[in-house]
Amino acid sequence: MRILLTIAHFFKPSDEGRHASQRKDPKPRLQALSQSLTALHQLFGKSQSIINIAQRLAFPANQPQSHELDIVICTTQNHHLLNQLPVPSHLYKHHSSNVEPMLLGFECQAVLQSCLGKYDYYCFLEDDLIVHDPWLFVKLNWFTQQAGDSNLLQPNRYEISLHGLVHKAYIDGDLALRVTAPFQNVQEQQELKGTIMNTPITFNRALNPHSGCYFLNANQMAHWANQPYFLDRDTSFVGPLESAATLGIMKTFKIYKTSAEQASFLEIQHFGTGFLGLIGGQVGLAER
């Protein structure tokens, strides 16, 4: 398969520092982006081997799950850390623009649109997301084969730490129904069921479809790009960042996630502990 991944990357220190991309210390952002790029090549790139000790030779490994990757990092107004990134520059392409920082996700959409017909998967990630599942695209392909291209499976984002009340927390739990009601009808086809390795699994319409990323096959990308609202830069879902990542796909597809009981079936790590650290403070801990 040929896979195109676009990453929205921005860093500009600010006294307010509301977002991680505005903090004074660039190291966490560099670490997040480095881990994200490393993981993508490690999991899905063709440069994978297994060492045959008897022959003292390295043979190809995981080739059925390895793919041709093109990673495009989209930046704006020279506010980025690519010149400090400890990752070989040939492992990604740099797309520079002058868009408003909060609208970088829409710039990624424009890059995806410009490559229609050239790839099997078209993807978007925020620059602090790290994939750990080498079977991600196998699972996505299985889901669309079962459910059809009009249904999109989104990963559950999580954070981890061994120093808090909870060691792992999924951070995109349900929103109030009214938040997404203008854009989706979650009562329509509320759940889908399947069986994987003799294990039943349930997919629910997502009250919170946001994951900071999406992974569309070629048919899905072409269908979305053909909608009249594609690239309209509508920011009416939560805010500009959330809208750029999620509003377009929410208007176009029925979005599903696995329930809390099976949240790990399709998941992606959110770097840091910004949400996890709220548990025990602004977020209470429910009794088991």
Tab-separated table of C-alpha atoms in Angstrom:
chain	number	residue	atom	x	y	z
A	1	MET	CA	0.000	0.000	0.000
A	2	ARG	CA	0.944	3.605	-0.473
A	3	ILE	CA	0.158	5.796	2.526
A	4	LEU	CA	0.218	9.587	2.720
A	5	LEU	CA	0.415	11.029	6.225
A	6	THR	CA	0.141	14.752	6.895
A	7	ILE	CA	1.179	16.188	10.257
A	8	ALA	CA	0.198	19.660	11.455
A	9	HIS	CA	3.187	21.057	13.367
A	10	PHE	CA	3.427	24.432	15.078
A	11	PHE	CA	5.584	25.873	17.832
A	12	LYS	CA	5.744	29.472	19.010
A	13	PRO	CA	6.509	30.270	22.675
A	14	SER	CA	3.972	32.522	24.358
A	15	ASP	CA	3.594	34.023	27.819
A	16	GLU	CA	0.112	32.518	28.046
A	17	GLY	CA	1.259	29.066	26.925
A	18	ARG	CA	-2.273	27.678	26.774
A	19	HIS	CA	-1.337	24.935	24.298
A	20	ALA	CA	1.727	22.691	24.364
A	21	SER	CA	2.814	24.331	21.119
A	22	GLN	CA	3.121	27.654	22.989
A	23	ARG	CA	5.205	26.594	25.991
A	24	LYS	CA	8.628	28.137	26.602
A	25	ASP	CA	10.505	24.818	26.556
A	26	PRO	CA	10.604	23.238	23.059
A	27	LYS	CA	11.940	19.876	24.269
A	28	PRO	CA	8.571	18.177	24.925
A	29	ARG	CA	7.314	19.184	21.481
A	30	LEU	CA	10.488	17.943	19.830
A	31	GLN	CA	10.220	14.685	21.741
A	32	ALA	CA	6.583	14.217	20.738
A	33	LEU	CA	7.169	14.839	17.035
A	34	SER	CA	10.315	12.701	17.006
A	35	GLN	CA	8.489	9.795	18.617
A	36	SER	CA	5.597	10.198	16.196
A	37	LEU	CA	7.827	10.073	13.106
A	38	THR	CA	9.956	7.244	14.476
A	39	ALA	CA	6.908	5.136	15.253
A	40	LEU	CA	5.371	5.624	11.811
A	41	HIS	CA	8.517	4.415	10.043
A	42	GLN	CA	9.131	1.669	12.591
A	43	LEU	CA	5.610	0.250	12.290
A	44	PHE	CA	4.734	0.804	8.655
A	45	GLY	CA	7.976	1.364	6.724
A	46	LYS	CA	9.673	-1.278	4.602
A	47	SER	CA	13.020	-1.098	6.421
A	48	GLN	CA	12.335	-3.940	8.879
A	49	SER	CA	14.495	-7.033	9.391
A	50	ILE	CA	14.946	-10.118	11.531
A	51	ILE	CA	18.455	-11.264	12.433
A	52	ASN	CA	19.189	-14.879	11.615
A	53	ILE	CA	21.805	-15.692	14.227
A	54	ALA	CA	22.942	-18.969	12.634
A	55	GLN	CA	23.626	-17.295	9.273
A	56	ARG	CA	24.583	-13.892	10.690
A	57	LEU	CA	22.299	-12.263	8.172
A	58	ALA	CA	19.396	-9.842	8.479
A	59	PHE	CA	16.346	-10.911	6.470
A	60	PRO	CA	13.215	-8.834	5.700
A	61	ALA	CA	10.479	-8.909	8.349
A	62	ASN	CA	6.840	-7.828	8.503
A	63	GLN	CA	6.750	-7.149	4.772
A	64	PRO	CA	2.992	-7.866	4.320
A	65	GLN	CA	2.302	-5.091	6.872
A	66	SER	CA	4.974	-2.700	5.556
A	67	HIS	CA	4.093	0.037	3.107
A	68	GLU	CA	5.412	2.924	1.061
A	69	LEU	CA	5.164	5.977	3.313
A	70	ASP	CA	5.167	9.637	2.434
A	71	ILE	CA	5.033	11.918	5.472
A	72	VAL	CA	4.390	15.629	4.947
A	73	ILE	CA	4.839	17.989	7.891
A	74	CYS	CA	2.773	21.133	7.394
A	75	THR	CA	3.973	24.310	9.104
A	76	THR	CA	3.142	27.997	8.976
A	77	GLN	CA	4.999	31.306	9.145
A	78	ASN	CA	8.284	29.639	10.060
A	79	HIS	CA	6.942	28.781	13.537
A	80	HIS	CA	8.264	25.234	13.818
A	81	LEU	CA	11.058	23.094	15.248
A	82	LEU	CA	12.102	21.134	12.179
A	83	ASN	CA	15.599	22.641	12.214
A	84	GLN	CA	16.078	21.098	15.684
A	85	LEU	CA	14.383	17.788	14.992
A	86	PRO	CA	16.718	14.830	15.708
A	87	VAL	CA	15.217	12.801	12.843
A	88	PRO	CA	16.863	12.446	9.412
A	89	SER	CA	15.215	14.990	7.112
A	90	HIS	CA	14.825	12.484	4.259
A	91	LEU	CA	12.198	10.652	6.330
A	92	TYR	CA	9.654	13.450	5.793
A	93	LYS	CA	8.770	16.326	3.487
A	94	HIS	CA	8.227	19.891	4.647
A	95	HIS	CA	5.210	21.851	3.413
A	96	SER	CA	5.444	25.508	4.429
A	97	SER	CA	2.503	27.918	4.393
A	98	ASN	CA	1.273	31.229	5.808
A	99	VAL	CA	-2.093	30.113	7.169
A	100	GLU	CA	-3.297	30.951	10.644
A	101	PRO	CA	-1.708	28.455	13.065
A	102	MET	CA	-5.055	27.179	14.332
A	103	LEU	CA	-6.065	26.392	10.733
A	104	LEU	CA	-3.074	24.200	9.892
A	105	GLY	CA	-5.319	21.152	9.836
A	106	PHE	CA	-7.095	22.635	6.826
A	107	GLU	CA	-3.743	23.100	5.093
A	108	CYS	CA	-3.166	19.388	5.628
A	109	GLN	CA	-6.507	18.729	3.949
A	110	ALA	CA	-5.373	20.748	0.939
A	111	VAL	CA	-2.209	18.635	0.705
A	112	LEU	CA	-4.272	15.446	0.851
A	113	GLN	CA	-6.599	16.755	-1.849
A	114	SER	CA	-3.670	17.621	-4.124
A	115	CYS	CA	-2.603	13.961	-4.045
A	116	LEU	CA	-5.925	12.341	-4.890
A	117	GLY	CA	-5.525	9.160	-6.890
A	118	LYS	CA	-1.936	8.513	-5.822
A	119	TYR	CA	-2.366	6.716	-2.470
A	120	ASP	CA	-4.348	3.960	-0.802
A	121	TYR	CA	-4.667	5.808	2.525
A	122	TYR	CA	-4.822	9.531	3.293
A	123	CYS	CA	-4.090	10.459	6.886
A	124	PHE	CA	-3.864	13.406	9.254
A	125	LEU	CA	-2.251	13.606	12.682
A	126	GLU	CA	-1.603	16.382	15.139
A	127	ASP	CA	2.096	16.533	16.001
A	128	ASP	CA	1.741	15.070	19.502
A	129	LEU	CA	0.159	11.743	18.534
A	130	ILE	CA	2.088	8.473	18.542
A	131	VAL	CA	0.924	5.228	16.933
A	132	HIS	CA	1.938	1.981	18.620
A	133	ASP	CA	-0.222	-0.515	16.731
A	134	PRO	CA	1.422	-2.176	13.682
A	135	TRP	CA	-1.994	-3.606	12.739
A	136	LEU	CA	-3.681	-0.186	12.594
A	137	PHE	CA	-4.326	-0.253	8.845
A	138	VAL	CA	-5.248	-3.948	8.913
A	139	LYS	CA	-7.950	-3.138	11.466
A	140	LEU	CA	-9.177	-0.086	9.558
A	141	ASN	CA	-9.362	-2.054	6.321
A	142	TRP	CA	-11.220	-4.887	8.074
A	143	PHE	CA	-13.726	-2.404	9.504
A	144	THR	CA	-14.523	-0.760	6.168
A	145	GLN	CA	-14.801	-4.130	4.471
A	146	GLN	CA	-17.421	-5.118	7.048
A	147	ALA	CA	-19.196	-1.782	7.480
A	148	GLY	CA	-18.649	0.050	4.182
A	149	ASP	CA	-16.840	3.257	3.272
A	150	SER	CA	-19.622	5.466	4.629
A	151	ASN	CA	-18.593	4.433	8.158
A	152	LEU	CA	-15.311	5.615	9.673
A	153	LEU	CA	-13.567	4.081	12.674
A	154	GLN	CA	-11.655	6.558	14.829
A	155	PRO	CA	-8.975	5.603	17.392
A	156	ASN	CA	-9.324	6.345	21.087
A	157	ARG	CA	-6.659	8.790	22.288
A	158	TYR	CA	-4.981	8.037	25.590
A	159	GLU	CA	-2.297	9.332	27.937
A	160	ILE	CA	-0.072	7.299	30.256
A	161	SER	CA	1.882	7.880	33.451
A	162	LEU	CA	2.897	5.736	36.415
A	163	HIS	CA	2.826	8.706	38.789
A	164	GLY	CA	-0.858	9.601	38.919
A	165	LEU	CA	-4.040	8.159	40.374
A	166	VAL	CA	-4.641	6.421	37.044
A	167	HIS	CA	-1.876	4.956	34.890
A	168	LYS	CA	-3.743	5.192	31.585
A	169	ALA	CA	-6.667	7.381	30.644
A	170	TYR	CA	-8.635	7.760	27.419
A	171	ILE	CA	-9.107	11.478	27.002
A	172	ASP	CA	-11.931	11.850	24.460
A	173	GLY	CA	-14.919	10.581	26.399
A	174	ASP	CA	-18.519	11.449	25.583
A	175	LEU	CA	-19.529	15.037	24.917
A	176	ALA	CA	-23.027	16.299	25.622
A	177	LEU	CA	-25.340	15.273	22.785
A	178	ARG	CA	-25.990	18.921	21.860
A	179	VAL	CA	-22.313	19.528	20.978
A	180	THR	CA	-22.316	17.337	17.891
A	181	ALA	CA	-26.076	17.224	17.174
A	182	PRO	CA	-25.835	19.958	14.484
A	183	PHE	CA	-23.386	17.793	12.525
A	184	GLN	CA	-24.334	14.156	13.132
A	185	ASN	CA	-27.257	11.979	14.151
A	186	VAL	CA	-25.874	9.374	16.521
A	187	GLN	CA	-29.291	7.696	16.747
A	188	GLU	CA	-28.810	6.500	13.181
A	189	GLN	CA	-27.155	3.078	13.112
A	190	GLN	CA	-26.101	3.452	16.742
A	191	GLU	CA	-23.845	0.416	16.924
A	192	LEU	CA	-22.125	-2.189	14.791
A	193	LYS	CA	-21.015	-5.595	16.002
A	194	GLY	CA	-18.274	-7.887	14.777
A	195	THR	CA	-16.103	-10.795	15.823
A	196	ILE	CA	-12.308	-10.790	15.725
A	197	MET	CA	-10.280	-13.873	16.742
A	198	ASN	CA	-13.451	-15.336	18.256
A	199	THR	CA	-13.893	-12.203	20.375
A	200	PRO	CA	-17.116	-10.162	20.011
A	201	ILE	CA	-16.514	-6.437	19.571
A	202	THR	CA	-18.950	-3.515	19.523
A	203	PHE	CA	-18.504	-0.219	17.712
A	204	ASN	CA	-20.628	2.716	18.900
A	205	ARG	CA	-21.488	5.968	17.164
A	206	ALA	CA	-19.123	8.456	18.773
A	207	LEU	CA	-20.591	11.214	20.936
A	208	ASN	CA	-17.055	12.589	20.784
A	209	PRO	CA	-15.697	11.871	17.289
A	210	HIS	CA	-12.532	13.898	17.887
A	211	SER	CA	-9.235	11.998	17.941
A	212	GLY	CA	-6.826	14.616	16.623
A	213	CYS	CA	-6.332	12.385	13.582
A	214	TYR	CA	-8.068	10.406	10.856
A	215	PHE	CA	-7.138	7.625	8.438
A	216	LEU	CA	-9.167	7.522	5.219
A	217	ASN	CA	-8.924	5.021	2.409
A	218	ALA	CA	-8.808	6.281	-1.178
A	219	ASN	CA	-12.575	6.000	-1.707
A	220	GLN	CA	-13.329	7.863	1.516
A	221	MET	CA	-10.872	10.653	0.742
A	222	ALA	CA	-12.235	11.122	-2.780
A	223	HIS	CA	-15.810	11.201	-1.469
A	224	TRP	CA	-14.993	13.787	1.207
A	225	ALA	CA	-13.036	15.999	-1.200
A	226	ASN	CA	-16.071	15.998	-3.509
A	227	GLN	CA	-18.379	17.512	-0.869
A	228	PRO	CA	-19.322	21.197	-1.239
A	229	TYR	CA	-18.127	21.963	2.298
A	230	PHE	CA	-14.663	20.453	1.811
A	231	LEU	CA	-12.014	23.029	2.779
A	232	ASP	CA	-14.671	25.588	3.777
A	233	ARG	CA	-12.641	26.220	6.963
A	234	ASP	CA	-15.729	25.969	9.146
A	235	THR	CA	-14.612	26.210	12.793
A	236	SER	CA	-17.966	25.719	14.519
A	237	PHE	CA	-17.115	22.447	16.296
A	238	VAL	CA	-15.569	23.319	19.715
A	239	GLY	CA	-12.780	25.460	18.194
A	240	PRO	CA	-10.475	25.825	15.177
A	241	LEU	CA	-8.141	22.963	16.136
A	242	GLU	CA	-10.958	20.499	16.774
A	243	SER	CA	-12.852	21.615	13.680
A	244	ALA	CA	-9.844	21.250	11.386
A	245	ALA	CA	-9.256	17.731	12.650
A	246	THR	CA	-12.815	16.462	12.967
A	247	LEU	CA	-15.671	18.582	11.634
A	248	GLY	CA	-15.248	17.654	7.952
A	249	ILE	CA	-15.154	13.922	8.571
A	250	MET	CA	-18.049	14.176	11.035
A	251	LYS	CA	-20.201	15.820	8.344
A	252	THR	CA	-19.210	13.174	5.806
A	253	PHE	CA	-19.127	9.818	7.594
A	254	LYS	CA	-20.843	7.967	10.403
A	255	ILE	CA	-18.038	7.934	12.966
A	256	TYR	CA	-17.546	5.009	15.329
A	257	LYS	CA	-15.280	4.218	18.242
A	258	THR	CA	-15.041	1.122	20.372
A	259	SER	CA	-16.633	1.427	23.804
A	260	ALA	CA	-14.752	1.825	27.078
A	261	GLU	CA	-14.854	-1.955	27.542
A	262	GLN	CA	-12.785	-2.408	24.375
A	263	ALA	CA	-11.170	1.003	24.026
A	264	SER	CA	-7.744	-0.449	23.273
A	265	PHE	CA	-8.863	-2.163	20.066
A	266	LEU	CA	-7.957	0.973	18.114
A	267	GLU	CA	-6.005	3.575	20.062
A	268	ILE	CA	-3.351	6.251	19.678
A	269	GLN	CA	-1.168	7.878	22.333
A	270	HIS	CA	-1.432	11.579	23.099
A	271	PHE	CA	1.991	12.755	24.265
A	272	GLY	CA	2.195	14.142	27.795
A	273	THR	CA	-0.194	14.027	30.743
A	274	GLY	CA	-2.188	17.228	30.316
A	275	PHE	CA	-5.527	15.419	30.542
A	276	LEU	CA	-4.474	12.501	32.709
A	277	GLY	CA	-3.286	14.944	35.364
A	278	LEU	CA	-6.809	16.331	35.747
A	279	ILE	CA	-8.045	13.100	37.345
A	280	GLY	CA	-8.346	13.565	41.077
A	281	GLY	CA	-8.645	17.341	40.646
A	282	GLN	CA	-10.930	18.877	38.044
A	283	VAL	CA	-12.033	15.370	37.048
A	284	GLY	CA	-13.332	13.082	39.764
A	285	LEU	CA	-12.494	9.389	39.959
A	286	ALA	CA	-15.600	7.203	39.796
A	287	GLU	CA	-15.915	4.266	42.166
A	288	ARG	CA	-15.352	0.854	40.627
